[in-house]
PDB file of C-alpha atoms and ligand atoms in Angstrom:
ATOM      1  CA  UNK A 542      51.619  56.820 -71.943  1.00 37.00           C
ATOM      2  CA  UNK A 543      52.896  54.049 -70.183  1.00 40.00           C
ATOM      3  CA  UNK A 544      52.631  55.910 -67.048  1.00 45.00           C
ATOM      4  CA  UNK A 545      49.059  55.883 -67.752  1.00 48.00           C
ATOM      5  CA  UNK A 546      48.705  52.912 -68.299  1.00 46.00           C
ATOM      6  CA  UNK A 547      50.467  51.947 -65.310  1.00 56.00           C
ATOM      7  CA  UNK A 548      47.983  54.606 -63.718  1.00 60.00           C
ATOM      8  CA  UNK A 549      45.127  52.957 -61.637  1.00 60.00           C
ATOM      9  CA  UNK A 550      43.324  55.608 -60.993  1.00 55.00           C
ATOM     10  CA  UNK A 551      42.162  54.948 -64.281  1.00 58.00           C
ATOM     11  CA  UNK A 552      40.639  51.627 -63.369  1.00 65.00           C
ATOM     12  CA  UNK A 553      37.230  50.236 -63.898  1.00 64.00           C
ATOM     13  CA  UNK A 554      35.078  50.417 -61.284  1.00 63.00           C
ATOM     14  CA  UNK A 555      33.055  46.784 -61.205  1.00 65.00           C
ATOM     15  CA  UNK A 556      36.102  44.716 -61.513  1.00 83.00           C
ATOM     16  CA  UNK A 557      36.652  45.999 -57.583  1.00 92.00           C
ATOM     17  CA  UNK A 558      36.230  43.453 -54.950  1.00 93.00           C
ATOM     18  CA  UNK A 559      32.710  44.671 -53.506  1.00 95.00           C
ATOM     19  CA  UNK A 560      34.060  47.189 -49.556  1.00 97.00           C
ATOM     20  CA  UNK A 561      30.850  46.608 -47.505  1.00 97.00           C
ATOM     21  CA  UNK A 562      31.625  44.511 -44.891  1.00 97.00           C
ATOM     22  CA  UNK A 563      34.929  45.539 -45.428  1.00 98.00           C
ATOM     23  CA  UNK A 564      37.335  48.141 -42.116  1.00 98.00           C
ATOM     24  CA  UNK A 565      39.868  50.086 -43.669  1.00 98.00           C
ATOM     25  CA  UNK A 566      41.357  53.086 -41.276  1.00 98.00           C
ATOM     26  CA  UNK A 567      42.698  56.188 -43.332  1.00 99.00           C
ATOM     27  CA  UNK A 568      45.587  58.202 -41.837  1.00 98.00           C
ATOM     28  CA  UNK A 569      46.691  62.170 -43.092  1.00 98.00           C
ATOM     29  CA  UNK A 570      49.417  64.418 -43.134  1.00 98.00           C
ATOM     30  CA  UNK A 571      48.029  68.163 -42.336  1.00 98.00           C
ATOM     31  CA  UNK A 572      51.705  68.720 -43.860  1.00 97.00           C
ATOM     32  CA  UNK A 573      51.176  69.352 -47.946  1.00 97.00           C
ATOM     33  CA  UNK A 574      47.138  69.744 -46.790  1.00 98.00           C
ATOM     34  CA  UNK A 575      46.079  71.475 -50.092  1.00 98.00           C
ATOM     35  CA  UNK A 576      47.478  68.033 -51.756  1.00 98.00           C
ATOM     36  CA  UNK A 577      47.118  65.942 -48.765  1.00 98.00           C
ATOM     37  CA  UNK A 578      42.662  66.876 -48.638  1.00 98.00           C
ATOM     38  CA  UNK A 579      42.771  65.721 -52.605  1.00 98.00           C
ATOM     39  CA  UNK A 580      44.084  62.498 -52.102  1.00 98.00           C
ATOM     40  CA  UNK A 581      41.950  62.092 -49.225  1.00 98.00           C
ATOM     41  CA  UNK A 582      38.598  63.101 -50.921  1.00 98.00           C
ATOM     42  CA  UNK A 583      39.670  60.159 -53.355  1.00 98.00           C
ATOM     43  CA  UNK A 584      40.508  57.183 -51.107  1.00 98.00           C
ATOM     44  CA  UNK A 585      36.996  58.107 -49.681  1.00 98.00           C
ATOM     45  CA  UNK A 586      34.850  59.149 -52.743  1.00 98.00           C
ATOM     46  CA  UNK A 587      36.407  54.912 -54.668  1.00 97.00           C
ATOM     47  CA  UNK A 588      35.563  53.398 -51.037  1.00 98.00           C
ATOM     48  CA  UNK A 589      32.266  55.006 -50.772  1.00 98.00           C
ATOM     49  CA  UNK A 590      31.388  54.071 -54.182  1.00 97.00           C
ATOM     50  CA  UNK A 591      32.828  49.896 -53.111  1.00 97.00           C
ATOM     51  CA  UNK A 592      30.591  50.431 -50.592  1.00 97.00           C
ATOM     52  CA  UNK A 593      31.971  50.538 -47.091  1.00 98.00           C
ATOM     53  CA  UNK A 594      29.589  51.224 -44.084  1.00 98.00           C
ATOM     54  CA  UNK A 595      29.904  55.255 -43.405  1.00 98.00           C
ATOM     55  CA  UNK A 596      30.817  52.689 -39.315  1.00 98.00           C
ATOM     56  CA  UNK A 597      33.797  51.398 -40.946  1.00 98.00           C
ATOM     57  CA  UNK A 598      35.678  53.983 -42.454  1.00 98.00           C
ATOM     58  CA  UNK A 599      38.147  55.612 -39.713  1.00 98.00           C
ATOM     59  CA  UNK A 600      39.855  58.964 -40.805  1.00 98.00           C
ATOM     60  CA  UNK A 601      42.720  60.660 -39.198  1.00 98.00           C
ATOM     61  CA  UNK A 602      45.171  63.248 -38.907  1.00 98.00           C
ATOM     62  CA  UNK A 603      48.908  63.331 -38.172  1.00 98.00           C
ATOM     63  CA  UNK A 604      51.139  66.618 -38.154  1.00 98.00           C
ATOM     64  CA  UNK A 605      53.372  65.144 -40.709  1.00 97.00           C
ATOM     65  CA  UNK A 606      53.738  62.709 -43.684  1.00 98.00           C
ATOM     66  CA  UNK A 607      56.641  61.307 -40.173  1.00 98.00           C
ATOM     67  CA  UNK A 608      54.315  60.279 -37.995  1.00 98.00           C
ATOM     68  CA  UNK A 609      52.083  58.258 -40.644  1.00 98.00           C
ATOM     69  CA  UNK A 610      53.473  55.100 -39.621  1.00 98.00           C
ATOM     70  CA  UNK A 611      52.372  55.508 -35.788  1.00 98.00           C
ATOM     71  CA  UNK A 612      49.796  57.385 -36.203  1.00 98.00           C
ATOM     72  CA  UNK A 613      48.643  53.548 -38.477  1.00 98.00           C
ATOM     73  CA  UNK A 614      50.339  51.877 -35.972  1.00 98.00           C
ATOM     74  CA  UNK A 615      47.206  53.235 -33.227  1.00 98.00           C
ATOM     75  CA  UNK A 616      44.602  51.903 -36.638  1.00 98.00           C
ATOM     76  CA  UNK A 617      46.474  48.967 -37.330  1.00 98.00           C
ATOM     77  CA  UNK A 618      46.635  47.785 -33.350  1.00 97.00           C
ATOM     78  CA  UNK A 619      43.203  48.856 -32.188  1.00 97.00           C
ATOM     79  CA  UNK A 620      41.672  45.808 -33.912  1.00 97.00           C
ATOM     80  CA  UNK A 621      39.055  48.184 -35.319  1.00 97.00           C
ATOM     81  CA  UNK A 622      40.320  47.665 -38.846  1.00 98.00           C
ATOM     82  CA  UNK A 623      41.220  45.302 -41.942  1.00 98.00           C
ATOM     83  CA  UNK A 624      43.214  47.514 -43.717  1.00 98.00           C
ATOM     84  CA  UNK A 625      44.757  51.765 -43.319  1.00 98.00           C
ATOM     85  CA  UNK A 626      45.838  53.537 -46.102  1.00 99.00           C
ATOM     86  CA  UNK A 627      48.617  55.819 -45.536  1.00 98.00           C
ATOM     87  CA  UNK A 628      48.063  60.099 -47.010  1.00 98.00           C
ATOM     88  CA  UNK A 629      50.921  62.114 -47.537  1.00 98.00           C
ATOM     89  CA  UNK A 630      53.171  64.545 -49.643  1.00 98.00           C
ATOM     90  CA  UNK A 631      56.480  65.648 -49.395  1.00 97.00           C
ATOM     91  CA  UNK A 632      58.285  68.065 -50.941  1.00 96.00           C
ATOM     92  CA  UNK A 633      61.532  68.026 -51.765  1.00 95.00           C
ATOM     93  CA  UNK A 634      63.460  71.273 -50.276  1.00 88.00           C
ATOM     94  CA  UNK A 635      67.019  73.060 -49.830  1.00 85.00           C
ATOM     95  CA  UNK A 636      67.567  70.055 -47.269  1.00 88.00           C
ATOM     96  CA  UNK A 637      67.731  66.203 -46.621  1.00 88.00           C
ATOM     97  CA  UNK A 638      64.568  66.621 -44.946  1.00 90.00           C
ATOM     98  CA  UNK A 639      62.944  64.403 -48.166  1.00 92.00           C
ATOM     99  CA  UNK A 640      64.916  62.058 -47.896  1.00 93.00           C
ATOM    100  CA  UNK A 641      64.607  60.855 -44.076  1.00 95.00           C
ATOM    101  CA  UNK A 642      61.652  61.039 -43.805  1.00 97.00           C
ATOM    102  CA  UNK A 643      60.392  59.171 -47.389  1.00 97.00           C
ATOM    103  CA  UNK A 644      62.439  55.920 -46.679  1.00 97.00           C
ATOM    104  CA  UNK A 645      61.792  56.709 -42.871  1.00 98.00           C
ATOM    105  CA  UNK A 646      57.766  56.700 -44.111  1.00 98.00           C
ATOM    106  CA  UNK A 647      58.465  54.346 -46.971  1.00 98.00           C
ATOM    107  CA  UNK A 648      60.079  51.951 -44.471  1.00 98.00           C
ATOM    108  CA  UNK A 649      57.865  52.222 -42.023  1.00 98.00           C
ATOM    109  CA  UNK A 650      54.460  51.149 -43.377  1.00 98.00           C
ATOM    110  CA  UNK A 651      55.932  47.817 -44.488  1.00 98.00           C
ATOM    111  CA  UNK A 652      57.764  46.960 -41.327  1.00 98.00           C
ATOM    112  CA  UNK A 653      53.839  47.331 -40.011  1.00 98.00           C
ATOM    113  CA  UNK A 654      52.407  46.146 -42.341  1.00 98.00           C
ATOM    114  CA  UNK A 655      54.569  43.485 -42.042  1.00 98.00           C
ATOM    115  CA  UNK A 656      54.441  42.278 -37.957  1.00 98.00           C
ATOM    116  CA  UNK A 657      50.063  43.496 -38.069  1.00 98.00           C
ATOM    117  CA  UNK A 658      49.522  40.928 -40.651  1.00 97.00           C
ATOM    118  CA  UNK A 659      47.053  44.648 -41.618  1.00 98.00           C
ATOM    119  CA  UNK A 660      48.445  45.452 -44.825  1.00 98.00           C
ATOM    120  CA  UNK A 661      49.711  48.886 -45.130  1.00 98.00           C
ATOM    121  CA  UNK A 662      49.134  51.097 -48.403  1.00 98.00           C
ATOM    122  CA  UNK A 663      52.021  54.014 -48.616  1.00 98.00           C
ATOM    123  CA  UNK A 664      49.869  56.896 -50.795  1.00 98.00           C
ATOM    124  CA  UNK A 665      52.575  59.128 -50.189  1.00 98.00           C
ATOM    125  CA  UNK A 666      53.582  61.728 -52.651  1.00 98.00           C
ATOM    126  CA  UNK A 667      56.918  61.959 -53.440  1.00 97.00           C
ATOM    127  CA  UNK A 668      57.924  64.952 -55.985  1.00 97.00           C
ATOM    128  CA  UNK A 669      61.074  67.353 -56.388  1.00 96.00           C
ATOM    129  CA  UNK A 670      57.063  70.240 -56.901  1.00 96.00           C
ATOM    130  CA  UNK A 671      54.576  70.978 -55.403  1.00 97.00           C
ATOM    131  CA  UNK A 672      53.140  71.179 -58.972  1.00 97.00           C
ATOM    132  CA  UNK A 673      53.940  67.635 -59.281  1.00 98.00           C
ATOM    133  CA  UNK A 674      51.651  67.186 -56.473  1.00 98.00           C
ATOM    134  CA  UNK A 675      48.934  68.684 -57.723  1.00 98.00           C
ATOM    135  CA  UNK A 676      49.221  66.469 -60.852  1.00 98.00           C
ATOM    136  CA  UNK A 677      49.147  63.333 -58.990  1.00 98.00           C
ATOM    137  CA  UNK A 678      45.888  64.359 -56.595  1.00 98.00           C
ATOM    138  CA  UNK A 679      43.272  64.957 -58.739  1.00 97.00           C
ATOM    139  CA  UNK A 680      45.284  66.040 -61.677  1.00 97.00           C
ATOM    140  CA  UNK A 681      46.921  65.431 -65.128  1.00 97.00           C
ATOM    141  CA  UNK A 682      47.854  62.497 -62.982  1.00 97.00           C
ATOM    142  CA  UNK A 683      44.987  60.819 -62.493  1.00 97.00           C
ATOM    143  CA  UNK A 684      44.957  61.311 -57.967  1.00 98.00           C
ATOM    144  CA  UNK A 685      47.058  58.306 -55.461  1.00 97.00           C
ATOM    145  CA  UNK A 686      44.457  59.213 -53.014  1.00 98.00           C
ATOM    146  CA  UNK A 687      42.280  56.432 -55.497  1.00 98.00           C
ATOM    147  CA  UNK A 688      45.014  53.958 -56.261  1.00 97.00           C
ATOM    148  CA  UNK A 689      45.436  53.904 -52.269  1.00 98.00           C
ATOM    149  CA  UNK A 690      42.396  52.999 -51.999  1.00 98.00           C
ATOM    150  CA  UNK A 691      41.995  50.809 -55.189  1.00 97.00           C
ATOM    151  CA  UNK A 692      45.098  48.080 -53.166  1.00 97.00           C
ATOM    152  CA  UNK A 693      43.878  48.740 -49.589  1.00 98.00           C
ATOM    153  CA  UNK A 694      40.395  46.865 -50.955  1.00 98.00           C
ATOM    154  CA  UNK A 695      42.171  44.130 -53.340  1.00 97.00           C
ATOM    155  CA  UNK A 696      44.853  43.842 -50.157  1.00 98.00           C
ATOM    156  CA  UNK A 697      41.723  42.928 -48.030  1.00 98.00           C
ATOM    157  CA  UNK A 698      40.398  40.542 -49.732  1.00 97.00           C
ATOM    158  CA  UNK A 699      43.406  38.709 -51.416  1.00 97.00           C
ATOM    159  CA  UNK A 700      43.581  38.036 -47.381  1.00 97.00           C
ATOM    160  CA  UNK A 701      40.478  37.026 -46.642  1.00 96.00           C
ATOM    161  CA  UNK A 702      40.621  34.731 -49.454  1.00 96.00           C
ATOM    162  CA  UNK A 703      44.023  33.030 -48.853  1.00 96.00           C
ATOM    163  CA  UNK A 704      42.260  33.106 -44.973  1.00 90.00           C
ATOM    164  CA  UNK A 705      38.953  30.599 -46.174  1.00 81.00           C
TER     165      UNK A 705
HETATM  166  C1  LIG B 761      59.342  69.164 -41.433  1.00 78.08           C
HETATM  167  C2  LIG B 761      58.795  68.352 -42.068  1.00 78.08           C
HETATM  168  C3  LIG B 761      59.216  69.024 -43.556  1.00 78.08           C
HETATM  169  C4  LIG B 761      60.103  70.627 -44.009  1.00 78.08           C
HETATM  170  N1  LIG B 761      58.498  69.144 -45.080  1.00 78.08           N
HETATM  171  C5  LIG B 761      57.392  68.255 -44.731  1.00 78.08           C
HETATM  172  C6  LIG B 761      57.134  67.914 -46.208  1.00 78.08           C
HETATM  173  O1  LIG B 761      57.702  67.952 -46.734  1.00 78.08           O
HETATM  174  N2  LIG B 761      56.019  66.472 -45.976  1.00 78.08           N
HETATM  175  C7  LIG B 761      55.579  66.735 -44.802  1.00 78.08           C
HETATM  176  O2  LIG B 761      54.645  65.219 -44.938  1.00 78.08           O
HETATM  177  N3  LIG B 761      56.032  66.619 -44.041  1.00 78.08           N
HETATM  178  C8  LIG B 761      57.469  67.262 -43.504  1.00 78.08           C
HETATM  179  N4  LIG B 761      57.643  67.968 -41.335  1.00 78.08           N
HETATM  180  C9  LIG B 761      56.895  67.441 -41.181  1.00 78.08           C
HETATM  181  C10 LIG B 761      57.790  66.266 -40.980  1.00 78.08           C
HETATM  182  O3  LIG B 761      56.462  64.933 -41.631  1.00 78.08           O
HETATM  183  C11 LIG B 761      57.197  65.289 -39.393  1.00 78.08           C
HETATM  184  O4  LIG B 761      56.159  66.832 -38.982  1.00 78.08           O
HETATM  185  C12 LIG B 761      58.020  66.254 -38.300  1.00 78.08           C
HETATM  186  O5  LIG B 761      59.493  66.893 -38.705  1.00 78.08           O
HETATM  187  C13 LIG B 761      58.292  66.443 -36.615  1.00 78.08           C
HETATM  188  O6  LIG B 761      58.594  64.617 -37.021  1.00 78.08           O
END
């Protein structure tokens, strides 16, 4: 129950700001494509529902989650976006690769956000199993892609409000 309450996927569309003037970049990892494709679908659906213009939505793919911060930096520094959403899926394997990738992406997103003053949203699933990732990309635990898009919209709105 507690998890359900915290799940932004169950949002009220009407309570979200209009995204009609927002410019959003999305960087998607090709690793675990079945999951990241579903995350992307969820994010795009939310942005479209909130009125984003097609020309203001910039979607790019990178090989793996480790490359997400670099892809996000290209976008953030392009001057074309107000926020960048990073979508990836890192699944625990037999080695320690998982920890290094997950930590690097999380730190990379935070550092880039603070350096560029552009919100960089961490829409990366870090799970023990593929099943858990499926459950969080349009399954019983909602869609982390939806949540990442909602977070991006809210952060752009916050920045605009504070700038006024
Ligand atoms: C190498 C690797 C492994 C083992 N696992 C994942 C994963 O679960 N999810 C993911 O997005 N990427 C993985 N990668 C690829 C790395 O993110 C990266 O692309 C490579 O290490 C090359 O820098």
